[in-house]
Amino acid sequence: MPEMPLIYQSIVKVMEEVGCVGKNQRNLQQGFMFRGIDAVMNAIYPALVKNKVFIVPEVLEQEREERKTKSGTNMIYSVCKIRYTFFAADGSSISAIVVGEGMDTGDKATNKAMATAFKYACFQVFCIPTEEMKDPDSETPEPSVKKNSAPEMPKTSIKNTSATSLDETKLDRNSSKSRNYELEQVLKKNAIKLQTIFILYQVNSLEELSEEKYQNIVNHLKEIKKYQRDREKINELEKVLKEKGIKPQTIYVLYRVNSLKELSEEKYRNIMEHMEDIRAHQDQNY
């Protein structure tokens, strides 16, 4: 009887060791919770290393196109069909083919598509559970419009484009400038940086904010400020860890978290106060 390839046993062992990955991150634009790629990679990394499993991606197909959001911002839309091959120590392997989609105003659309594909390949191969699994058929997002699609012609007649209409356009522009000025003052008062808004809402300026996004910002100032504070805290911690030669995985093991974002304020302060002890522990045990 031929010996069973090691990959099957290794996959099962990884499944036994990887716990659930909760939806601990929030999309502030649409309000839903999600499982980030960092949380997934941090969860499976120790089990993959322990069981000597590694994963190789291969992009089989890719489609890219420009689209416009309803606020008028140009977005790069990327769809990638990717084969992920899971190898064991004896060279045996299994493959999973998944499709990932990503949108970005810059050059990150393909990166996002690949990250999404990898995340869901791991979810499905390792059957990673969560406390809340939302069926994809439970919602239908609003479709975006291709940039090269023919714009809908206005139904108003030429006689309606009078001085009154021009005055209304001018009023809208002034209103928009006033709105953006007021928002800048509110952000300044709450010590929220414009760059934080640009990152969260995927815009390059306040002028690109739709009314919906504008209202969302006003209604979630506390959450945005917390996001900015947490982001700055994590950036500072990553910088210090790098300077001290401490691997993030050491922090995950010692403080029982799957990512730096999960650190409480108390654990964060403890890490900053005990850097030398953590480095000594790492040198002795890893």
GROMACS .gro file of C-alpha atoms in nm:
model
  286
    1MET     CA    1   0.000   0.000   0.000
    2PRO     CA    2   0.157   0.335  -0.102
    3GLU     CA    3   0.244   0.576   0.177
    4MET     CA    4   0.011   0.875   0.214
    5PRO     CA    5   0.173   1.208   0.112
    6LEU     CA    6   0.281   1.410   0.415
    7ILE     CA    7   0.091   1.722   0.306
    8TYR     CA    8  -0.245   1.576   0.411
    9GLN     CA    9  -0.123   1.503   0.763
   10SER     CA   10   0.049   1.842   0.785
   11ILE     CA   11  -0.265   2.031   0.681
   12VAL     CA   12  -0.468   1.851   0.950
   13LYS     CA   13  -0.207   1.934   1.214
   14VAL     CA   14  -0.214   2.303   1.115
   15MET     CA   15  -0.593   2.296   1.143
   16GLU     CA   16  -0.565   2.150   1.494
   17GLU     CA   17  -0.333   2.428   1.610
   18VAL     CA   18  -0.491   2.734   1.444
   19GLY     CA   19  -0.774   2.879   1.651
   20CYS     CA   20  -1.054   3.102   1.537
   21VAL     CA   21  -0.978   3.443   1.390
   22GLY     CA   22  -1.239   3.690   1.504
   23LYS     CA   23  -1.372   3.989   1.314
   24ASN     CA   24  -1.188   4.242   1.530
   25GLN     CA   25  -1.129   4.517   1.272
   26ARG     CA   26  -1.394   4.768   1.165
   27ASN     CA   27  -1.448   4.928   0.827
   28LEU     CA   28  -1.535   5.283   0.931
   29GLN     CA   29  -1.683   5.375   0.592
   30GLN     CA   30  -1.950   5.104   0.588
   31GLY     CA   31  -1.951   5.001   0.954
   32PHE     CA   32  -1.894   4.626   0.917
   33MET     CA   33  -1.642   4.412   1.106
   34PHE     CA   34  -1.387   4.202   0.917
   35ARG     CA   35  -1.090   3.969   0.961
   36GLY     CA   36  -0.773   4.140   0.838
   37ILE     CA   37  -0.492   3.970   0.647
   38ASP     CA   38  -0.247   4.049   0.930
   39ALA     CA   39  -0.463   3.864   1.183
   40VAL     CA   40  -0.484   3.560   0.954
   41MET     CA   41  -0.109   3.546   0.884
   42ASN     CA   42  -0.025   3.592   1.252
   43ALA     CA   43  -0.265   3.311   1.342
   44ILE     CA   44  -0.134   3.054   1.093
   45TYR     CA   45   0.239   3.143   1.093
   46PRO     CA   46   0.342   2.947   1.408
   47ALA     CA   47   0.148   2.638   1.294
   48LEU     CA   48   0.295   2.653   0.942
   49VAL     CA   49   0.651   2.677   1.075
   50LYS     CA   50   0.599   2.403   1.333
   51ASN     CA   51   0.456   2.161   1.077
   52LYS     CA   52   0.697   2.268   0.799
   53VAL     CA   53   0.433   2.383   0.554
   54PHE     CA   54   0.493   2.668   0.311
   55ILE     CA   55   0.271   2.829   0.049
   56VAL     CA   56   0.362   2.941  -0.304
   57PRO     CA   57   0.132   3.174  -0.504
   58GLU     CA   58   0.097   3.173  -0.883
   59VAL     CA   59  -0.112   3.435  -1.061
   60LEU     CA   60  -0.302   3.254  -1.337
   61GLU     CA   61  -0.511   3.543  -1.468
   62GLN     CA   62  -0.538   3.915  -1.400
   63GLU     CA   63  -0.780   4.183  -1.516
   64ARG     CA   64  -0.741   4.556  -1.447
   65GLU     CA   65  -0.967   4.846  -1.533
   66GLU     CA   66  -1.043   5.200  -1.421
   67ARG     CA   67  -1.373   5.278  -1.254
   68LYS     CA   68  -1.537   5.585  -1.107
   69THR     CA   69  -1.699   5.599  -0.766
   70LYS     CA   70  -2.021   5.796  -0.721
   71SER     CA   71  -1.812   6.079  -0.575
   72GLY     CA   72  -1.616   6.098  -0.902
   73THR     CA   73  -1.286   5.950  -0.780
   74ASN     CA   74  -1.093   5.730  -1.024
   75MET     CA   75  -1.030   5.381  -0.888
   76ILE     CA   76  -0.812   5.100  -1.024
   77TYR     CA   77  -1.006   4.774  -1.007
   78SER     CA   78  -0.805   4.450  -1.014
   79VAL     CA   79  -0.922   4.088  -1.027
   80CYS     CA   80  -0.665   3.809  -0.986
   81LYS     CA   81  -0.715   3.437  -1.026
   82ILE     CA   82  -0.441   3.275  -0.818
   83ARG     CA   83  -0.328   2.919  -0.750
   84TYR     CA   84  -0.190   2.868  -0.398
   85THR     CA   85   0.016   2.549  -0.357
   86PHE     CA   86   0.071   2.415  -0.005
   87PHE     CA   87   0.395   2.213   0.026
   88ALA     CA   88   0.502   1.973   0.300
   89ALA     CA   89   0.856   1.870   0.400
   90ASP     CA   90   0.853   1.562   0.172
   91GLY     CA   91   0.769   1.771  -0.135
   92SER     CA   92   0.407   1.662  -0.155
   93SER     CA   93   0.152   1.936  -0.215
   94ILE     CA   94  -0.209   2.034  -0.269
   95SER     CA   95  -0.338   2.339  -0.456
   96ALA     CA   96  -0.631   2.575  -0.419
   97ILE     CA   97  -0.739   2.822  -0.689
   98VAL     CA   98  -0.917   3.135  -0.566
   99VAL     CA   99  -1.018   3.474  -0.706
  100GLY     CA  100  -0.933   3.798  -0.528
  101GLU     CA  101  -1.062   4.148  -0.600
  102GLY     CA  102  -0.915   4.481  -0.497
  103MET     CA  103  -0.974   4.851  -0.559
  104ASP     CA  104  -0.740   5.143  -0.492
  105THR     CA  105  -0.685   5.501  -0.604
  106GLY     CA  106  -0.310   5.438  -0.637
  107ASP     CA  107  -0.095   5.134  -0.715
  108LYS     CA  108  -0.221   4.894  -0.446
  109ALA     CA  109  -0.518   4.735  -0.627
  110THR     CA  110  -0.329   4.417  -0.722
  111ASN     CA  111  -0.174   4.393  -0.375
  112LYS     CA  112  -0.521   4.409  -0.222
  113ALA     CA  113  -0.655   4.149  -0.464
  114MET     CA  114  -0.372   3.909  -0.379
  115ALA     CA  115  -0.411   3.969  -0.005
  116THR     CA  116  -0.783   3.895  -0.028
  117ALA     CA  117  -0.723   3.580  -0.233
  118PHE     CA  118  -0.459   3.451   0.011
  119LYS     CA  119  -0.679   3.525   0.310
  120TYR     CA  120  -0.974   3.329   0.174
  121ALA     CA  121  -0.753   3.045   0.048
  122CYS     CA  122  -0.632   2.999   0.406
  123PHE     CA  123  -0.984   3.033   0.549
  124GLN     CA  124  -1.110   2.754   0.325
  125VAL     CA  125  -0.813   2.516   0.318
  126PHE     CA  126  -0.762   2.528   0.696
  127CYS     CA  127  -1.135   2.582   0.773
  128ILE     CA  128  -1.048   2.870   1.007
  129PRO     CA  129  -1.356   2.948   1.217
  130THR     CA  130  -1.491   3.279   1.339
  131GLU     CA  131  -1.762   3.370   1.587
  132GLU     CA  132  -1.958   3.536   1.309
  133MET     CA  133  -1.961   3.412   0.952
  134LYS     CA  134  -2.169   3.624   0.715
  135ASP     CA  135  -2.301   3.450   0.407
  136PRO     CA  136  -2.202   3.639   0.087
  137ASP     CA  137  -2.560   3.606  -0.041
  138SER     CA  138  -2.689   3.816   0.249
  139GLU     CA  139  -2.589   4.148   0.090
  140THR     CA  140  -2.561   4.307  -0.253
  141PRO     CA  141  -2.321   4.608  -0.275
  142GLU     CA  142  -2.399   4.907  -0.492
  143PRO     CA  143  -2.231   4.852  -0.832
  144SER     CA  144  -1.962   5.094  -0.947
  145VAL     CA  145  -1.949   5.235  -1.299
  146LYS     CA  146  -1.669   5.166  -1.546
  147LYS     CA  147  -1.474   5.478  -1.633
  148ASN     CA  148  -1.520   5.425  -2.007
  149SER     CA  149  -1.896   5.379  -1.979
  150ALA     CA  150  -2.102   5.638  -2.161
  151PRO     CA  151  -2.235   5.898  -1.916
  152GLU     CA  152  -2.609   5.938  -1.892
  153MET     CA  153  -2.727   6.244  -2.080
  154PRO     CA  154  -2.910   6.507  -1.876
  155LYS     CA  155  -3.287   6.506  -1.928
  156THR     CA  156  -3.330   6.881  -1.878
  157SER     CA  157  -3.381   7.098  -2.186
  158ILE     CA  158  -3.142   7.371  -2.298
  159LYS     CA  159  -3.371   7.648  -2.176
  160ASN     CA  160  -3.324   7.526  -1.816
  161THR     CA  161  -2.950   7.606  -1.822
  162SER     CA  162  -3.020   7.967  -1.737
  163ALA     CA  163  -2.849   8.214  -1.508
  164THR     CA  164  -3.046   8.067  -1.219
  165SER     CA  165  -2.887   7.724  -1.280
  166LEU     CA  166  -2.542   7.879  -1.298
  167ASP     CA  167  -2.605   8.057  -0.970
  168GLU     CA  168  -2.707   7.728  -0.811
  169THR     CA  169  -2.385   7.566  -0.932
  170LYS     CA  170  -2.183   7.850  -0.785
  171LEU     CA  171  -2.376   7.812  -0.460
  172ASP     CA  172  -2.300   7.439  -0.451
  173ARG     CA  173  -1.929   7.506  -0.494
  174ASN     CA  174  -1.930   7.767  -0.220
  175SER     CA  175  -2.125   7.532   0.002
  176SER     CA  176  -1.871   7.257  -0.061
  177LYS     CA  177  -1.581   7.489   0.028
  178SER     CA  178  -1.761   7.597   0.344
  179ARG     CA  179  -1.827   7.235   0.436
  180ASN     CA  180  -1.462   7.139   0.388
  181TYR     CA  181  -1.346   7.439   0.592
  182GLU     CA  182  -1.580   7.344   0.876
  183LEU     CA  183  -1.457   6.984   0.861
  184GLU     CA  184  -1.095   7.097   0.877
  185GLN     CA  185  -1.174   7.297   1.191
  186VAL     CA  186  -1.353   7.000   1.350
  187LEU     CA  187  -1.062   6.768   1.269
  188LYS     CA  188  -0.813   7.020   1.404
  189LYS     CA  189  -1.013   7.059   1.725
  190ASN     CA  190  -1.011   6.680   1.770
  191ALA     CA  191  -0.640   6.649   1.679
  192ILE     CA  192  -0.720   6.431   1.379
  193LYS     CA  193  -0.475   6.453   1.090
  194LEU     CA  194  -0.597   6.494   0.732
  195GLN     CA  195  -0.378   6.200   0.630
  196THR     CA  196  -0.580   5.977   0.861
  197ILE     CA  197  -0.899   6.077   0.677
  198PHE     CA  198  -0.736   6.020   0.337
  199ILE     CA  199  -0.626   5.669   0.435
  200LEU     CA  200  -0.953   5.564   0.597
  201TYR     CA  201  -1.182   5.701   0.326
  202GLN     CA  202  -0.950   5.638   0.028
  203VAL     CA  203  -0.944   5.995  -0.102
  204ASN     CA  204  -0.665   6.236  -0.188
  205SER     CA  205  -0.836   6.553  -0.061
  206LEU     CA  206  -1.143   6.667   0.130
  207GLU     CA  207  -1.297   6.779  -0.200
  208GLU     CA  208  -1.332   6.413  -0.300
  209LEU     CA  209  -1.549   6.328   0.001
  210SER     CA  210  -1.907   6.243  -0.081
  211GLU     CA  211  -2.182   6.373   0.144
  212GLU     CA  212  -2.223   6.022   0.285
  213LYS     CA  213  -1.855   6.001   0.380
  214TYR     CA  214  -1.864   6.353   0.521
  215GLN     CA  215  -2.152   6.261   0.753
  216ASN     CA  216  -1.977   5.936   0.845
  217ILE     CA  217  -1.668   6.130   0.956
  218VAL     CA  218  -1.872   6.372   1.166
  219ASN     CA  219  -2.056   6.083   1.331
  220HIS     CA  220  -1.743   5.877   1.405
  221LEU     CA  221  -1.488   6.129   1.532
  222LYS     CA  222  -1.413   5.926   1.845
  223GLU     CA  223  -1.356   5.606   1.646
  224ILE     CA  224  -1.137   5.788   1.392
  225LYS     CA  225  -0.930   5.947   1.668
  226LYS     CA  226  -0.887   5.606   1.834
  227TYR     CA  227  -0.785   5.454   1.500
  228GLN     CA  228  -0.525   5.729   1.453
  229ARG     CA  229  -0.394   5.690   1.807
  230ASP     CA  230  -0.371   5.311   1.773
  231ARG     CA  231  -0.201   5.341   1.436
  232GLU     CA  232   0.059   5.583   1.572
  233LYS     CA  233   0.112   5.361   1.875
  234ILE     CA  234   0.169   5.053   1.658
  235ASN     CA  235   0.406   5.243   1.427
  236GLU     CA  236   0.608   5.355   1.729
  237LEU     CA  237   0.616   5.003   1.871
  238GLU     CA  238   0.723   4.849   1.540
  239LYS     CA  239   1.006   5.104   1.516
  240VAL     CA  240   1.130   5.030   1.869
  241LEU     CA  241   1.108   4.653   1.820
  242LYS     CA  242   1.311   4.683   1.501
  243GLU     CA  243   1.574   4.897   1.676
  244LYS     CA  244   1.599   4.643   1.960
  245GLY     CA  245   1.609   4.345   1.723
  246ILE     CA  246   1.291   4.194   1.867
  247LYS     CA  247   1.069   3.991   1.632
  248PRO     CA  248   0.693   4.058   1.637
  249GLN     CA  249   0.638   3.681   1.680
  250THR     CA  250   0.812   3.704   2.019
  251ILE     CA  251   0.552   3.959   2.128
  252TYR     CA  252   0.267   3.742   1.997
  253VAL     CA  253   0.385   3.444   2.203
  254LEU     CA  254   0.464   3.633   2.523
  255TYR     CA  255   0.147   3.844   2.526
  256ARG     CA  256  -0.087   3.590   2.363
  257VAL     CA  257  -0.207   3.804   2.073
  258ASN     CA  258  -0.228   3.745   1.698
  259SER     CA  259  -0.117   4.096   1.600
  260LEU     CA  260   0.019   4.415   1.753
  261LYS     CA  261  -0.323   4.574   1.701
  262GLU     CA  262  -0.470   4.342   1.965
  263LEU     CA  263  -0.242   4.474   2.242
  264SER     CA  264  -0.422   4.648   2.525
  265GLU     CA  265  -0.286   4.977   2.660
  266GLU     CA  266  -0.156   4.792   2.966
  267LYS     CA  267   0.031   4.534   2.756
  268TYR     CA  268   0.168   4.807   2.531
  269ARG     CA  269   0.315   4.994   2.830
  270ASN     CA  270   0.451   4.669   2.971
  271ILE     CA  271   0.633   4.598   2.645
  272MET     CA  272   0.783   4.947   2.628
  273GLU     CA  273   0.905   4.914   2.989
  274HIS     CA  274   1.057   4.566   2.951
  275MET     CA  275   1.227   4.573   2.612
  276GLU     CA  276   1.559   4.441   2.746
  277ASP     CA  277   1.390   4.152   2.929
  278ILE     CA  278   1.194   4.062   2.616
  279ARG     CA  279   1.510   4.067   2.404
  280ALA     CA  280   1.689   3.845   2.660
  281HIS     CA  281   1.394   3.601   2.654
  282GLN     CA  282   1.404   3.593   2.274
  283ASP     CA  283   1.780   3.525   2.268
  284GLN     CA  284   1.742   3.238   2.516
  285ASN     CA  285   1.440   3.067   2.364
  286TYR     CA  286   1.435   3.134   1.988
   0.00000   0.00000   0.00000
